[in-house]
PDB file of C-alpha atoms in Angstrom:
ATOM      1  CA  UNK A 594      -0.037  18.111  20.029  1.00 52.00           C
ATOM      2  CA  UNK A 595       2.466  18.754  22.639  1.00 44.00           C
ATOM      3  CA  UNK A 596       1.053  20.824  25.762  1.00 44.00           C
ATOM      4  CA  UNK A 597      -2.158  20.882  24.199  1.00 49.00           C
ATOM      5  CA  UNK A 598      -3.624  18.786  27.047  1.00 45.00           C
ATOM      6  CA  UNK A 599      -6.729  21.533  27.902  1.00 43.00           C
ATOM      7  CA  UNK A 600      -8.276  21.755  24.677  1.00 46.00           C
ATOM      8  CA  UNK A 601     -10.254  18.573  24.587  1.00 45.00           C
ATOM      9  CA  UNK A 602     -13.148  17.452  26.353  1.00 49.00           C
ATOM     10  CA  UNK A 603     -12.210  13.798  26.453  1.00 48.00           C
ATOM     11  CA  UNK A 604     -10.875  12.398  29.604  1.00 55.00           C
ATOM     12  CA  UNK A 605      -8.742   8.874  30.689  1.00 56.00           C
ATOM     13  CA  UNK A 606      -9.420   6.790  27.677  1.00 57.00           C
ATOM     14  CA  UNK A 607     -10.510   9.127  25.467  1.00 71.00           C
ATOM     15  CA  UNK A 608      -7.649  11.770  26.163  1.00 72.00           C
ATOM     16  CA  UNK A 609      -5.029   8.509  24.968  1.00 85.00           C
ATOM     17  CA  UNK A 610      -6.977   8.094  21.695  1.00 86.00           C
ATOM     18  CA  UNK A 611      -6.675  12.050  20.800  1.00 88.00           C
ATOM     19  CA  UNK A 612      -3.280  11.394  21.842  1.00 90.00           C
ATOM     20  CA  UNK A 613      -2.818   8.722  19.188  1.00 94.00           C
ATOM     21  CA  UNK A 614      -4.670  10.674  16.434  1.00 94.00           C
ATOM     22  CA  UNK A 615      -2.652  13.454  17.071  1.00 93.00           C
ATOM     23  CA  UNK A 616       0.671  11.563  16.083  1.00 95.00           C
ATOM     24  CA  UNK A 617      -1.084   9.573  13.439  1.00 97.00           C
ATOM     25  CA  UNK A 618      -1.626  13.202  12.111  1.00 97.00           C
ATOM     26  CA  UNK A 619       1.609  14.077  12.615  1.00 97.00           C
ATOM     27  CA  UNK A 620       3.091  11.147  11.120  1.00 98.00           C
ATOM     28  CA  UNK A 621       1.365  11.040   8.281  1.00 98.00           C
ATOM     29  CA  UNK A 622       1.130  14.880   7.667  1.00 98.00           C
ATOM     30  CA  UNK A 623       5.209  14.745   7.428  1.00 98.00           C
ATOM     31  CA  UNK A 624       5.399  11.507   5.184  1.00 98.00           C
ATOM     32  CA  UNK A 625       3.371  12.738   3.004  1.00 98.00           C
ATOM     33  CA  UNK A 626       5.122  16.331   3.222  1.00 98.00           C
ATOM     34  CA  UNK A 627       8.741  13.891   2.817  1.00 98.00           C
ATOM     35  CA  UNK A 628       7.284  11.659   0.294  1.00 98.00           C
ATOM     36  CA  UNK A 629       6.253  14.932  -2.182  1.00 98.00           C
ATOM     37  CA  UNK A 630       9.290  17.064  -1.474  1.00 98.00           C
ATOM     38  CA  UNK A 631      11.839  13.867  -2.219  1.00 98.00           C
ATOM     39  CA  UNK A 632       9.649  12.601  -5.710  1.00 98.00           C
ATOM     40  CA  UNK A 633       9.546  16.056  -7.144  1.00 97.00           C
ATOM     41  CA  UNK A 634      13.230  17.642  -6.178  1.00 98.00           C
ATOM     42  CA  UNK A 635      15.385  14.506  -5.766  1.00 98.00           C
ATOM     43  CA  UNK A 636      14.236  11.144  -7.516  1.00 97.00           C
ATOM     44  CA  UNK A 637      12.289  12.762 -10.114  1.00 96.00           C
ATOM     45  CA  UNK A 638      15.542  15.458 -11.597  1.00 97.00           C
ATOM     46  CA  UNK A 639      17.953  12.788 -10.682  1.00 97.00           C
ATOM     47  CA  UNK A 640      16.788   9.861 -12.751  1.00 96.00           C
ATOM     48  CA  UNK A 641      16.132  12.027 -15.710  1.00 95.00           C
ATOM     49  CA  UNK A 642      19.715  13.608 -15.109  1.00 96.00           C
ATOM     50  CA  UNK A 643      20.967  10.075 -14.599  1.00 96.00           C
ATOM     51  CA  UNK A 644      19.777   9.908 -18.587  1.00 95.00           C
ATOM     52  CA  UNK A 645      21.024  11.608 -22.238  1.00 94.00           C
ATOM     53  CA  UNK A 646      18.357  13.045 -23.889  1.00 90.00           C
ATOM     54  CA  UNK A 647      17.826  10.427 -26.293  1.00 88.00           C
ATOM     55  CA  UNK A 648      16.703   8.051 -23.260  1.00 91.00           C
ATOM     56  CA  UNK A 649      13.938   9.874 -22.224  1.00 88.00           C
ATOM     57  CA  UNK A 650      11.800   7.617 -22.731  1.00 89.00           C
ATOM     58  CA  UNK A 651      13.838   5.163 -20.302  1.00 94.00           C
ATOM     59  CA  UNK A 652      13.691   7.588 -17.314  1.00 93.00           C
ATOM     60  CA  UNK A 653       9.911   7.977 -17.949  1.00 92.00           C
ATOM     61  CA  UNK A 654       9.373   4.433 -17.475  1.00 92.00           C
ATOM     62  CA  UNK A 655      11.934   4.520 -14.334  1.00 95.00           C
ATOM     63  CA  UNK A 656       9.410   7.011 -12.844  1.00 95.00           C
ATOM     64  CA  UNK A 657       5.770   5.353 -13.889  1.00 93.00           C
ATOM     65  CA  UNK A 658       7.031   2.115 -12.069  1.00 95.00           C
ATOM     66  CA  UNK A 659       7.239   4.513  -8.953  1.00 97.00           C
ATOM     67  CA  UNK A 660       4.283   6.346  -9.467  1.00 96.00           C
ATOM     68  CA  UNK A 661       1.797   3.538  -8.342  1.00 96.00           C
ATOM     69  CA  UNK A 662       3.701   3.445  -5.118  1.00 97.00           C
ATOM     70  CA  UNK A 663       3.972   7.129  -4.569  1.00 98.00           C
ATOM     71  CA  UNK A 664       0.269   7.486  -5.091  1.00 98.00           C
ATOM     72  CA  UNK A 665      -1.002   4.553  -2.818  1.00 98.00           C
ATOM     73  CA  UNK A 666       1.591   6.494  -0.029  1.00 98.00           C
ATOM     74  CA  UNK A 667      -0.681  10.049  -0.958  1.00 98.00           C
ATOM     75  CA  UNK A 668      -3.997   8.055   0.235  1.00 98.00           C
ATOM     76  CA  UNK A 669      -3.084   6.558   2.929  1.00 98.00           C
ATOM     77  CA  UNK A 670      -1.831   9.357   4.258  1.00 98.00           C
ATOM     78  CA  UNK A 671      -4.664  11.455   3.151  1.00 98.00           C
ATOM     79  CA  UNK A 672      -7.249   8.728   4.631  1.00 98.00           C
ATOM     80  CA  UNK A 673      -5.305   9.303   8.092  1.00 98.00           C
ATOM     81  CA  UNK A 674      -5.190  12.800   7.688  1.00 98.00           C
ATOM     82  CA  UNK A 675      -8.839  13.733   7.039  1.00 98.00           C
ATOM     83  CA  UNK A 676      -9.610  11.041  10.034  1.00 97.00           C
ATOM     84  CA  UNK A 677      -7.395  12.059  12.207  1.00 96.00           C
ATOM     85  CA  UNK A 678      -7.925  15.904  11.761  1.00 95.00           C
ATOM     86  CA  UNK A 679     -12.008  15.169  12.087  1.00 94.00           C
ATOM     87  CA  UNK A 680     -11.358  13.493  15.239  1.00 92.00           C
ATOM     88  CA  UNK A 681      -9.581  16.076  16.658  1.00 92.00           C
ATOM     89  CA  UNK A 682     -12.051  18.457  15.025  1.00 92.00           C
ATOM     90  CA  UNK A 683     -15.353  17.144  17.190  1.00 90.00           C
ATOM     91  CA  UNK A 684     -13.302  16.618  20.377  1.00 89.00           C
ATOM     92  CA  UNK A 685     -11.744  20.274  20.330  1.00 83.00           C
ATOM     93  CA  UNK A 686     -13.085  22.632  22.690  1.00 72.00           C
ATOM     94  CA  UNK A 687     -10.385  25.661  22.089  1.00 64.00           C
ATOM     95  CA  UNK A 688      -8.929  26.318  18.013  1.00 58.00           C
ATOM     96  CA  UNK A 689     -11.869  23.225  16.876  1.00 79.00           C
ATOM     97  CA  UNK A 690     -11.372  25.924  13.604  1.00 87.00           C
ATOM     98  CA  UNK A 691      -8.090  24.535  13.190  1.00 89.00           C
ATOM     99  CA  UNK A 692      -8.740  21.181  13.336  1.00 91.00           C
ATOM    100  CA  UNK A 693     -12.256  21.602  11.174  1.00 93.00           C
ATOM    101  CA  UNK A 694      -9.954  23.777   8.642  1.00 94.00           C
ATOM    102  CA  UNK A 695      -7.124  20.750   8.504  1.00 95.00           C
ATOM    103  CA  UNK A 696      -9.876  18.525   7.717  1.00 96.00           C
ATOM    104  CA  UNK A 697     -11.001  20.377   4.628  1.00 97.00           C
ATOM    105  CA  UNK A 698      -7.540  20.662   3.872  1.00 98.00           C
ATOM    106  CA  UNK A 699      -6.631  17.603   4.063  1.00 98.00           C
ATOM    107  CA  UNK A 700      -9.966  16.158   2.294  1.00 98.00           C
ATOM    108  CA  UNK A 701      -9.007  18.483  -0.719  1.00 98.00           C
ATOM    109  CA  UNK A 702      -5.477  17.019  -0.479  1.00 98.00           C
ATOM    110  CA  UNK A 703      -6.766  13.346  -0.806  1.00 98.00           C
ATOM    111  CA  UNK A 704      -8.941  14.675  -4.003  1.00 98.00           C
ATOM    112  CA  UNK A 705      -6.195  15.852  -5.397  1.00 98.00           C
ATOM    113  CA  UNK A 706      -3.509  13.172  -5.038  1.00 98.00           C
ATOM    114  CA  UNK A 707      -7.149  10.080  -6.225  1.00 98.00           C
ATOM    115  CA  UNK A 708      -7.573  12.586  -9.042  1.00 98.00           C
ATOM    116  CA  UNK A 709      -4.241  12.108 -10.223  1.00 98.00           C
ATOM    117  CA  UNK A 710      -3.693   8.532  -9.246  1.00 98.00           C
ATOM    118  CA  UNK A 711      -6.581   7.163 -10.246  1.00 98.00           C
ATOM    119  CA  UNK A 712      -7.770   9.045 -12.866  1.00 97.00           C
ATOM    120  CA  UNK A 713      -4.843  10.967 -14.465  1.00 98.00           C
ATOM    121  CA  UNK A 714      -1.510   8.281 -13.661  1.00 97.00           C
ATOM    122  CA  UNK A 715      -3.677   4.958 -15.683  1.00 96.00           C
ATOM    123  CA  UNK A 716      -3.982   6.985 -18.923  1.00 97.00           C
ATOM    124  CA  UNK A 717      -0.621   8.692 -18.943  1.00 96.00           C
ATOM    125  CA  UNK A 718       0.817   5.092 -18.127  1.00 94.00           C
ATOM    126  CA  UNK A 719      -1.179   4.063 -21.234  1.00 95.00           C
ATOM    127  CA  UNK A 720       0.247   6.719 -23.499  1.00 95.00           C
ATOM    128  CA  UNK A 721       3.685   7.115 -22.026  1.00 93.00           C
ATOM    129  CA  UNK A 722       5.091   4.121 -24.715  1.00 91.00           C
ATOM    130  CA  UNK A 723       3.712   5.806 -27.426  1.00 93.00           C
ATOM    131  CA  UNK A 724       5.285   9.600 -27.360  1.00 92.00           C
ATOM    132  CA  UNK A 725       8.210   8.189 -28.123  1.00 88.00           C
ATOM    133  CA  UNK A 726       7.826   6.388 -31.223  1.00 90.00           C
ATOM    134  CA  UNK A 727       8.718   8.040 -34.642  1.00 91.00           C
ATOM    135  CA  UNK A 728       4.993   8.056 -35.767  1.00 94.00           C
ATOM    136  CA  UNK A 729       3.711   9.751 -32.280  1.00 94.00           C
ATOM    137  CA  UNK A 730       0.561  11.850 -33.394  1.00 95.00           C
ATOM    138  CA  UNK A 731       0.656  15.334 -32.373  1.00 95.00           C
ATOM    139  CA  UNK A 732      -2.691  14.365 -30.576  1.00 97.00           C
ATOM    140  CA  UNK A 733      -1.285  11.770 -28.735  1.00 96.00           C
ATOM    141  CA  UNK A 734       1.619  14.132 -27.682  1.00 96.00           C
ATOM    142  CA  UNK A 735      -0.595  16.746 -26.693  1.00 97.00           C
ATOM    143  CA  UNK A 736      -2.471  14.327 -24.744  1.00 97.00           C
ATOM    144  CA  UNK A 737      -0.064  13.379 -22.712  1.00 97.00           C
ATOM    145  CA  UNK A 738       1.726  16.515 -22.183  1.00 96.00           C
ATOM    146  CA  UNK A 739      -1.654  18.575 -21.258  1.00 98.00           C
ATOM    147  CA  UNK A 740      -2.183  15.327 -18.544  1.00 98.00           C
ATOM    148  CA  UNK A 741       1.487  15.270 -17.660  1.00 97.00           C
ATOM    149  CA  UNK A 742       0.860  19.289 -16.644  1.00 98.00           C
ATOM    150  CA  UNK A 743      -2.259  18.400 -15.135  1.00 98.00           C
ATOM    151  CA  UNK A 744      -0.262  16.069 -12.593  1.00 97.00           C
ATOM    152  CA  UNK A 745       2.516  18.254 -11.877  1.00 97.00           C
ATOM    153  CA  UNK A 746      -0.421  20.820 -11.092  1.00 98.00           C
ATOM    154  CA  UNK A 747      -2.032  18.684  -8.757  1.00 98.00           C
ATOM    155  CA  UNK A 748       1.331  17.602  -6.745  1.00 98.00           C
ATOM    156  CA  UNK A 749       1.825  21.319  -6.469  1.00 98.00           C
ATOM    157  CA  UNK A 750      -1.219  21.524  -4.516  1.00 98.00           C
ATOM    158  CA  UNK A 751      -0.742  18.584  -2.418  1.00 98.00           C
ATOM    159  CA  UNK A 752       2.847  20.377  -1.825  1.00 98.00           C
ATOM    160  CA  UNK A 753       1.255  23.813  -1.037  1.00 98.00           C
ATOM    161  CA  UNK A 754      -1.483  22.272   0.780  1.00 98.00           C
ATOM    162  CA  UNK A 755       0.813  20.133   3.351  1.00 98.00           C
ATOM    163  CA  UNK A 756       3.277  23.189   3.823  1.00 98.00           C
ATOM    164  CA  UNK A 757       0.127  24.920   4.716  1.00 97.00           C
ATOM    165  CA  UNK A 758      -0.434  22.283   6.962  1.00 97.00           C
ATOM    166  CA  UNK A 759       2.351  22.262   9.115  1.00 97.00           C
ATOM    167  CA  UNK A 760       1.872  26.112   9.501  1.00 95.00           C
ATOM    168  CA  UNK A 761      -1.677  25.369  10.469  1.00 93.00           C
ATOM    169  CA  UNK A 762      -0.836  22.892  12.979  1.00 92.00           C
ATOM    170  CA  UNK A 763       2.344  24.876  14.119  1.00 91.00           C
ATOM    171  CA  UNK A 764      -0.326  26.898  15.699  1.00 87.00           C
ATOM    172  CA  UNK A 765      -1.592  24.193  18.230  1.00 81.00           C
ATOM    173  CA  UNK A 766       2.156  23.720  19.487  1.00 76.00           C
ATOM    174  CA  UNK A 767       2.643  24.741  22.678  1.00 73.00           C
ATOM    175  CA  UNK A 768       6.309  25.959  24.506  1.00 70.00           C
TER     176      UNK A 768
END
């Protein structure tokens, strides 16, 4: 990060690519960060605002065509993240506990946000269609509301996680 030029042990070359893992970390630390704070508090309220009530269902299906994006944009940057941090991890010599910590962070972020995408997003996509019809089980709501919870859950700790990030990494900023 910035001024942080003594606490490697890599030197020509090397010191470049820490250089270059250090923005990738950066960059994809706040995309991430941008990319959760703008689904849940902006797009997310304003298309089901943008919607009565009785179109529900409509704004759903607004939202599960972005979800497949939003989720591929959570591992990539997670997959750059947990690289990036482990690189900087092995080649710290001063504060390698912050680096070794944002890689565990960051690994648990990635779980999170494949968890949801992969396993959670496919079925709720699945039963999305279906709450909304008159004949809707009470099964089938509950379904989809106890995933739907389950999502929001896991975004909250991907949230949580990347403020607690930028804290973290606030620390290896120098004046």
């Amino acid at each position: 990060l910035p001024g942080d030029h003594g606490s490697t042990r890599v030197e020509g070359h090397g010191f470049a690519m820490l250089g270059l893992m250090k923005w990738a970390y950066l960059v994809a630390l706040g995309v991430w960060l941008g990319t959760v704070v703008f689904l849940s508090f902006v797009a997310a309220p304003g298309v089901f605002a943008a919607f009565p009530e009785s179109q529900r269902a409509e704004a759903g299906r607004i939202l599960g065509k972005i979800f497949p994006a939003y989720y591929g944009i959570g591992y990539g940057c997670g997959v750059v993240l947990v690289v990036a941090s482990t690189a900087l991890w092995l080649a710290a010599r001063q504060g390698s506990a912050v680096w070794g910590t944002s890689a565990l962070v960051a690994a648990g972020m990635l779980a999170a946000v494949l968890w949801a995408g992969v396993v959670i997003q496919p079925r709720v996509h699945e039963l999305r269609p279906r709450i909304h019809l008159p004949e809707v089980t009470a099964e089938v709501k509950g379904e989809f509301d106890r995933l739907h919870r389950r999502a929001v859950q896991l975004n909250v700790v991907v949230l949580v996680a990347a403020l607690a990030l930028t804290g973290l990494t606030a620390t290896k900023l120098r004046p």
